[in-house]
Short mmCIF file of C-alpha atoms in Angstrom, two decimals:
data_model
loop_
_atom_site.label_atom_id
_atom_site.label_comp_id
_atom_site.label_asym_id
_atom_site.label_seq_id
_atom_site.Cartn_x
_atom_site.Cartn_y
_atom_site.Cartn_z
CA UNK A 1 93.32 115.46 82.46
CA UNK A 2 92.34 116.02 85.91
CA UNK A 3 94.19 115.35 89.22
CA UNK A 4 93.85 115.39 93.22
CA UNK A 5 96.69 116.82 95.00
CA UNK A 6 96.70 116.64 98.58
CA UNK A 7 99.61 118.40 99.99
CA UNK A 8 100.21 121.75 98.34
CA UNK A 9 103.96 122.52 100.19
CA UNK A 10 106.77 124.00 97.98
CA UNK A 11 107.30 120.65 95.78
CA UNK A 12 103.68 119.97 95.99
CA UNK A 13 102.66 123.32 94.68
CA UNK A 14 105.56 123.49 92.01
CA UNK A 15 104.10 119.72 90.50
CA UNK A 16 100.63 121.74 90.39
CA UNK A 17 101.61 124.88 88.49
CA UNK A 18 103.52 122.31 86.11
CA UNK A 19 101.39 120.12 85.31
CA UNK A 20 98.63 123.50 84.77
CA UNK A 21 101.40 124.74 82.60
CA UNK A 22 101.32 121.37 80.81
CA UNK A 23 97.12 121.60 80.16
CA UNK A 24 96.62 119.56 82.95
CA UNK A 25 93.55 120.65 85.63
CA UNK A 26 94.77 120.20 89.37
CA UNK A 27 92.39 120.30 92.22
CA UNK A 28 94.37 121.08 95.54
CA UNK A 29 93.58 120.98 98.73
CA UNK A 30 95.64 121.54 102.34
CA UNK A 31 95.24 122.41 105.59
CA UNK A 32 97.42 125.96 104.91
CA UNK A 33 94.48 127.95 103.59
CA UNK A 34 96.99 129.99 101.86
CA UNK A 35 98.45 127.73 99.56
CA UNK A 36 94.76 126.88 98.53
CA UNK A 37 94.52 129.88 97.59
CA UNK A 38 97.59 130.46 96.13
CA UNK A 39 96.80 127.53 93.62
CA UNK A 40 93.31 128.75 93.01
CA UNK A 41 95.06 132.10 91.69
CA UNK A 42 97.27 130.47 89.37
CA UNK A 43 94.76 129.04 87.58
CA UNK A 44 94.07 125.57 89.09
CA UNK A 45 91.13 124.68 91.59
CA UNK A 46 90.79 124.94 95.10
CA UNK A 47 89.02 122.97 97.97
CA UNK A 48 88.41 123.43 101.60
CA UNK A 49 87.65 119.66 102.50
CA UNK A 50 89.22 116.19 101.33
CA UNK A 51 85.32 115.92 100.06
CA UNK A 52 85.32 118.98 98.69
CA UNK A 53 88.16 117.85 96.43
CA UNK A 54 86.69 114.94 95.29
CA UNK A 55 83.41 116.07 94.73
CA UNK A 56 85.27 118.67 92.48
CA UNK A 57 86.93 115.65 90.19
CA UNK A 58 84.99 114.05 87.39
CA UNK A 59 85.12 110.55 85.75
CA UNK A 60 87.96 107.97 87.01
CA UNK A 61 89.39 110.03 89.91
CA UNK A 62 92.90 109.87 90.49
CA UNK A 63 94.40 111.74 93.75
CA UNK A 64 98.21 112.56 94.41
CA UNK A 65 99.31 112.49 97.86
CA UNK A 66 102.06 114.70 99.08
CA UNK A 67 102.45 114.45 102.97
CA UNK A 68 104.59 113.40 105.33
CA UNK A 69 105.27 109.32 105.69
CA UNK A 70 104.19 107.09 107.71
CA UNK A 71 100.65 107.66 109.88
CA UNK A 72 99.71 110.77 108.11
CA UNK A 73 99.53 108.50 104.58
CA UNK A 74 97.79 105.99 106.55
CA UNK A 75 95.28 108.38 107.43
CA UNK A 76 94.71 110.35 104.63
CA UNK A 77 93.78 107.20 102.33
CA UNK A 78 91.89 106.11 105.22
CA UNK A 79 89.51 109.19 105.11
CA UNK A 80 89.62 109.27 101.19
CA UNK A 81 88.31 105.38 100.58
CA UNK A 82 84.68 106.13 102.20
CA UNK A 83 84.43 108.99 99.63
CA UNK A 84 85.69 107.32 96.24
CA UNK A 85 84.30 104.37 93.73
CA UNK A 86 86.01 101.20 93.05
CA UNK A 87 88.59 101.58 90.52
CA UNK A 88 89.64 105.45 91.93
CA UNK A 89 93.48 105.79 91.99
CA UNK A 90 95.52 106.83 94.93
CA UNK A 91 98.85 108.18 93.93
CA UNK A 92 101.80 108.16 97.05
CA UNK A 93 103.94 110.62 95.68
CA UNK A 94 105.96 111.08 99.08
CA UNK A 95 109.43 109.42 100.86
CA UNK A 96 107.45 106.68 102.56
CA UNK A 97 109.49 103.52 103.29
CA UNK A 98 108.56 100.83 100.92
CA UNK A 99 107.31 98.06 102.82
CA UNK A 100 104.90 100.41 103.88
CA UNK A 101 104.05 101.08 100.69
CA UNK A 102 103.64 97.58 99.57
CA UNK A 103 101.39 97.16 102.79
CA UNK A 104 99.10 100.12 101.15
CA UNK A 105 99.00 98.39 97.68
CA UNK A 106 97.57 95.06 98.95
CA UNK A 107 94.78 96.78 101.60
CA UNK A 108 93.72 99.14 98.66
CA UNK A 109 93.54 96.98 95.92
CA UNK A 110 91.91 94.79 98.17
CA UNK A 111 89.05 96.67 98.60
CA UNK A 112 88.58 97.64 94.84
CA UNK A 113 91.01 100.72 94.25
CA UNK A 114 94.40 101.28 92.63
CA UNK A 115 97.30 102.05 94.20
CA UNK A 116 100.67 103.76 93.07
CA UNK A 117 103.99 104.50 94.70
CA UNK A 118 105.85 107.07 93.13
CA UNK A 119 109.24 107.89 94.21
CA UNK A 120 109.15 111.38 93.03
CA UNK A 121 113.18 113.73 92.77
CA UNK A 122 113.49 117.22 91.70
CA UNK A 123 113.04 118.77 94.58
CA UNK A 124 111.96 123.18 94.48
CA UNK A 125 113.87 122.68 90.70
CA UNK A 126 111.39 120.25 88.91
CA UNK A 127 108.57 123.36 88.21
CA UNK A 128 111.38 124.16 85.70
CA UNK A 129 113.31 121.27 85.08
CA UNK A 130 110.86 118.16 85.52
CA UNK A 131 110.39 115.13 88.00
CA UNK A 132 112.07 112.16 87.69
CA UNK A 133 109.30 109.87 88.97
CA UNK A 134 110.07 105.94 89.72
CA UNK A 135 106.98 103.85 89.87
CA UNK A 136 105.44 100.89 91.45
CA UNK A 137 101.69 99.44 91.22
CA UNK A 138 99.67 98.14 88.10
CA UNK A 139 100.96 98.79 84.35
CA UNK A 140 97.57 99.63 83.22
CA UNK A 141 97.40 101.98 85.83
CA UNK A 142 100.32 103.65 85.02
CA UNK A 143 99.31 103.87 80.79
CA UNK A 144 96.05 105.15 82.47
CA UNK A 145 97.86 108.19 84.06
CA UNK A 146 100.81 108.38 81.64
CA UNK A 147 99.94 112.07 80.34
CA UNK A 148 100.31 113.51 83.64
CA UNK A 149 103.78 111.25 84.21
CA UNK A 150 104.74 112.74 81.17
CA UNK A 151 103.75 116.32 81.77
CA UNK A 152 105.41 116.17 85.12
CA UNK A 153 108.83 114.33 83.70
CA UNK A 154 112.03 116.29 82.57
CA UNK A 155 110.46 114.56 78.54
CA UNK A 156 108.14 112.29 77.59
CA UNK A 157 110.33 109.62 77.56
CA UNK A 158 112.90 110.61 79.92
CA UNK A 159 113.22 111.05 83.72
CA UNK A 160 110.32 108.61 84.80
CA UNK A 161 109.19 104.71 84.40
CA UNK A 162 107.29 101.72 85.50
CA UNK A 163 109.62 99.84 87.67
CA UNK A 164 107.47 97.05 89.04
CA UNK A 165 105.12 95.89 91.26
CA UNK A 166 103.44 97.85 94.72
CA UNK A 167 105.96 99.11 96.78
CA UNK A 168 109.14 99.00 94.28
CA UNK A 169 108.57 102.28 93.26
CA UNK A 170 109.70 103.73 96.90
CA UNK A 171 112.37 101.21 97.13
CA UNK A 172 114.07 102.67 94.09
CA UNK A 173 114.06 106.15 94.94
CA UNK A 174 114.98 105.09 98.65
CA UNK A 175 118.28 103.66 96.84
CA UNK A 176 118.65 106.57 94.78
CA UNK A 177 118.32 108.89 98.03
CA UNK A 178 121.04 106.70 99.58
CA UNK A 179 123.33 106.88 96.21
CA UNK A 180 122.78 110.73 96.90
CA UNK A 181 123.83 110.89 100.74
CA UNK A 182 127.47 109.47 99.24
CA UNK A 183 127.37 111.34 96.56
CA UNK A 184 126.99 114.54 98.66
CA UNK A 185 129.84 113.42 101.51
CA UNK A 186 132.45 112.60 98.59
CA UNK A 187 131.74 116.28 97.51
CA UNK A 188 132.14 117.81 100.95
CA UNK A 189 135.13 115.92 102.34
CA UNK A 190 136.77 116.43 99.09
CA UNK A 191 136.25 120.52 99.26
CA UNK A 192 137.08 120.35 102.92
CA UNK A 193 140.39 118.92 101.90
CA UNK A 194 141.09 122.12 99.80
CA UNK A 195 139.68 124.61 102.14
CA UNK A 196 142.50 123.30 104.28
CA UNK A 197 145.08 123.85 101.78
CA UNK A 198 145.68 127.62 102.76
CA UNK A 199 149.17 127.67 101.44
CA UNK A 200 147.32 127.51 97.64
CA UNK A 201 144.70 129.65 98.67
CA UNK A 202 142.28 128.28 96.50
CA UNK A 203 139.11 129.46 94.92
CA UNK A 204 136.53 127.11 95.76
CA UNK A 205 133.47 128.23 93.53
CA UNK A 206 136.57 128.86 91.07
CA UNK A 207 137.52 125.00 90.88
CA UNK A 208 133.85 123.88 91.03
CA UNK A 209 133.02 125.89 87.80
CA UNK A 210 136.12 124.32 86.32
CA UNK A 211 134.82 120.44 87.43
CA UNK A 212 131.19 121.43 85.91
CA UNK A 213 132.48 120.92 82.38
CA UNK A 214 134.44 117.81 81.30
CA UNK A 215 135.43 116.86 84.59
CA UNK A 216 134.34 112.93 85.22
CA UNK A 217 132.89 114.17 88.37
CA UNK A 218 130.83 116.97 87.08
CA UNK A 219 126.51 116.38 87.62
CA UNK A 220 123.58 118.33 88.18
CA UNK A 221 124.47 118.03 92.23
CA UNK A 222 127.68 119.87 91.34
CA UNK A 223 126.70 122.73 89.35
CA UNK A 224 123.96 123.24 92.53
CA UNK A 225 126.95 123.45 94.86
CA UNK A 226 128.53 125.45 92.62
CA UNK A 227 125.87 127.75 93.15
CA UNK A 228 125.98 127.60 96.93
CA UNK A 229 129.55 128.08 97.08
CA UNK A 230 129.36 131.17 94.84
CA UNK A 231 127.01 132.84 96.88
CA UNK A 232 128.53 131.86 100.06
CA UNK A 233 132.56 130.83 99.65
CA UNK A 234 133.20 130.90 103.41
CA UNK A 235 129.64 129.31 104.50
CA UNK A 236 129.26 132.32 106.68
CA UNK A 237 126.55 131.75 109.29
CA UNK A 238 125.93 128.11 108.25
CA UNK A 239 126.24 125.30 111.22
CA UNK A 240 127.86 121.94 110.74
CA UNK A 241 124.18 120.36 111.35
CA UNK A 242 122.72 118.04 108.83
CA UNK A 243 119.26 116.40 109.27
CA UNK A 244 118.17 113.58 106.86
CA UNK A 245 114.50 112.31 105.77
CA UNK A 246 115.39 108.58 106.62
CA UNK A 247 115.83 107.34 103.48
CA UNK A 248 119.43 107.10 103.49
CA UNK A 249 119.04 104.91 106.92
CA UNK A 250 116.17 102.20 105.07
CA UNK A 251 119.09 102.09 102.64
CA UNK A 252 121.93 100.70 105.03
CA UNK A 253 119.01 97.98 106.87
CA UNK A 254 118.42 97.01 103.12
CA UNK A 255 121.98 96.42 102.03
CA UNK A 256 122.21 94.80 105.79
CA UNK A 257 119.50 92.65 105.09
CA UNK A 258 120.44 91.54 101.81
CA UNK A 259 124.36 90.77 102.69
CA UNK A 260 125.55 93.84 100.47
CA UNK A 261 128.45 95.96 101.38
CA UNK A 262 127.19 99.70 101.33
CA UNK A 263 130.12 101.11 103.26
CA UNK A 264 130.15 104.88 101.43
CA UNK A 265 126.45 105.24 102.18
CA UNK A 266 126.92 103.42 105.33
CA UNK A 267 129.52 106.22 106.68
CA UNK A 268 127.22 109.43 105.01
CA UNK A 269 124.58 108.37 107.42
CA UNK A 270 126.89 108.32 109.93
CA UNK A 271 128.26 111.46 109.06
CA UNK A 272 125.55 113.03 109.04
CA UNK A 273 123.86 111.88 112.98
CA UNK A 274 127.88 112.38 114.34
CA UNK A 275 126.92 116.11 112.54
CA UNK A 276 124.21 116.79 115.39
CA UNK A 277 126.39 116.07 118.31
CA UNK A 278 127.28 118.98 120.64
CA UNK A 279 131.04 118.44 122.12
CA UNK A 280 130.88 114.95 120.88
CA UNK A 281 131.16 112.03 123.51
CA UNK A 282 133.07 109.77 121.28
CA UNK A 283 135.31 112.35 119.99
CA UNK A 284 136.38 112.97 123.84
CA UNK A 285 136.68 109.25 124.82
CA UNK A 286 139.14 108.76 121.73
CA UNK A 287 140.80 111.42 123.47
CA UNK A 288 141.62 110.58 126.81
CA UNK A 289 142.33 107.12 125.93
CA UNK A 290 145.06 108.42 124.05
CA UNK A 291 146.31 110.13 127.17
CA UNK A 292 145.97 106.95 129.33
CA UNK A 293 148.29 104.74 127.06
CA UNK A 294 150.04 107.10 125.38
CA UNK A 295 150.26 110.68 127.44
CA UNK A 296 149.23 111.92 124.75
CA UNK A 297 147.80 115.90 125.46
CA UNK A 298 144.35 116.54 126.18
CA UNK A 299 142.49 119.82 125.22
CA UNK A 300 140.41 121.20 127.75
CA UNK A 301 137.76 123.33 127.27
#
């Protein structure tokens, strides 16, 4: 089965080789002429123009894109509609924010083309290990493309599914992104807490190898800071900065919206903007507030 792939970045280019791997015929293009050609020597096929590409695909075209949300999805299916045929498939497999997504099903179907949104997870491991893919649009759309869902997929039948209609696809993995930011904060403010324990002097990558197996906390997240932590114990060189794609902010306006109590993922976001601050302005209020009422010291830099 052929496929359009627009975007050929690290996670991009890793869901071509797979799927080429899985019999699967991808035709790539993006503005870095060197991952063009990069796919083209792998084995899959090449193109210089968004008309290029779809000149290059055959039958029911279906085309994967992999950019950055918001206005650059906008207006790459913008320049793409003039150049397909009614009943053509356009594939968002990126982090946009699901009510634009939902937005994008109703304008394309409305002028005669299909319209997924795949929240796609797996990051630079799923050439090896597979996609989990969560996915909103039409059913029949869906079985349509199912070989190359199931290529891409950890199995056949695991990893991936039909979740409902346009735009629920990107809600889902804009949950699951959230899940992850407080999933990721538990981990670090729990190893913090025994990097501070010098008197133990404990072997970090030591007790994450011993959590990996049996532990109720052991997952896939683990055994990759496991990893890290072997390679680096100390985090040498590393600074306390942590940047975040959005996803985990949509998540805390959802739960806002909908009267749910997200306090964990709440706080992760937090953690992670308060991560970005230079000689922190809240930090230093707290601080001579407590020398107003309580003459409490004050250290000055």
């Amino acid at each position: 089965m052929q496929l359009g792939l627009i975007g050929l970045g690290k996670m991009g280019g890793n869901m071509a080789e797979r799927l080429r791997l899985g019999g699967h015929q991808v035709v790539g293009f993006d503005f870095n002429a060197d991952a063009v050609k990069k796919l083209t020597e792998s084995g899959n096929v090449g193109a210089s123009t968004l008309e290029e590409l779809v000149n290059k695909l055959e039958g029911r075209r279906a085309i994967w894109i992999m950019v950055p949300q918001g206005a650059p999805v906008d207006e790459t299916i913008a320049k793409l509609e003039p150049l397909l045929n009614k009943g053509d498939i356009l594939i968002d497999g990126g982090n946009s924010y699901y009510k634009d997504s939902a937005r994008r099903h109703k304008e394309v179907t409305a002028k005669g083309f299909d319209f997924l949104d795949v929240g796609t997870s797996g990051g630079v491991w799923g050439l090896k290990a597979g996609y989990s893919m969560m996915i909103g649009g039409e059913k029949e759309t869906v079985e349509y493309l199912r070989p190359i869902f199931e290529t891409l997929a950890p199995g056949k039948d695991k990893g991936w599914g039909y979740v409902g209609p346009g735009g629920s696809g990107h809600f889902v993995k804009m949950v699951h992104n959230g899940i992850e930011y407080g999933l990721m904060q538990a981990y670090a403010e729990g190893f913090t807490v025994l990097e501070k324990k010098e008197e133990f002097n404990l072997d970090l990558p030591q007790i994450a190898e011993i959590w990996r197996y049996g532990s109720v906390v052991r997952s896939w997240l683990l055994d990759l800071t496991a990893d890290a932590l072997a390679g680096n114990p100390t985090l040498d060189g590393l600074q306390a900065y942590v940047v975040d794609s959005g996803e985990g902010r949509w998540t805390v306006f959802e739960a806002i919206d909908l009267n749910v109590s997200a306090p964990v993922i709440t706080e992760s976001v937090i953690r992670r903007i308060r991560s970005r601050e230079e000689n922190n302005f809240t930090d230093r209020m707290l601080a001579i507030m407590r020398n107003e009422f309580g003459g409490h010291d004050v250290k000055k830099s």
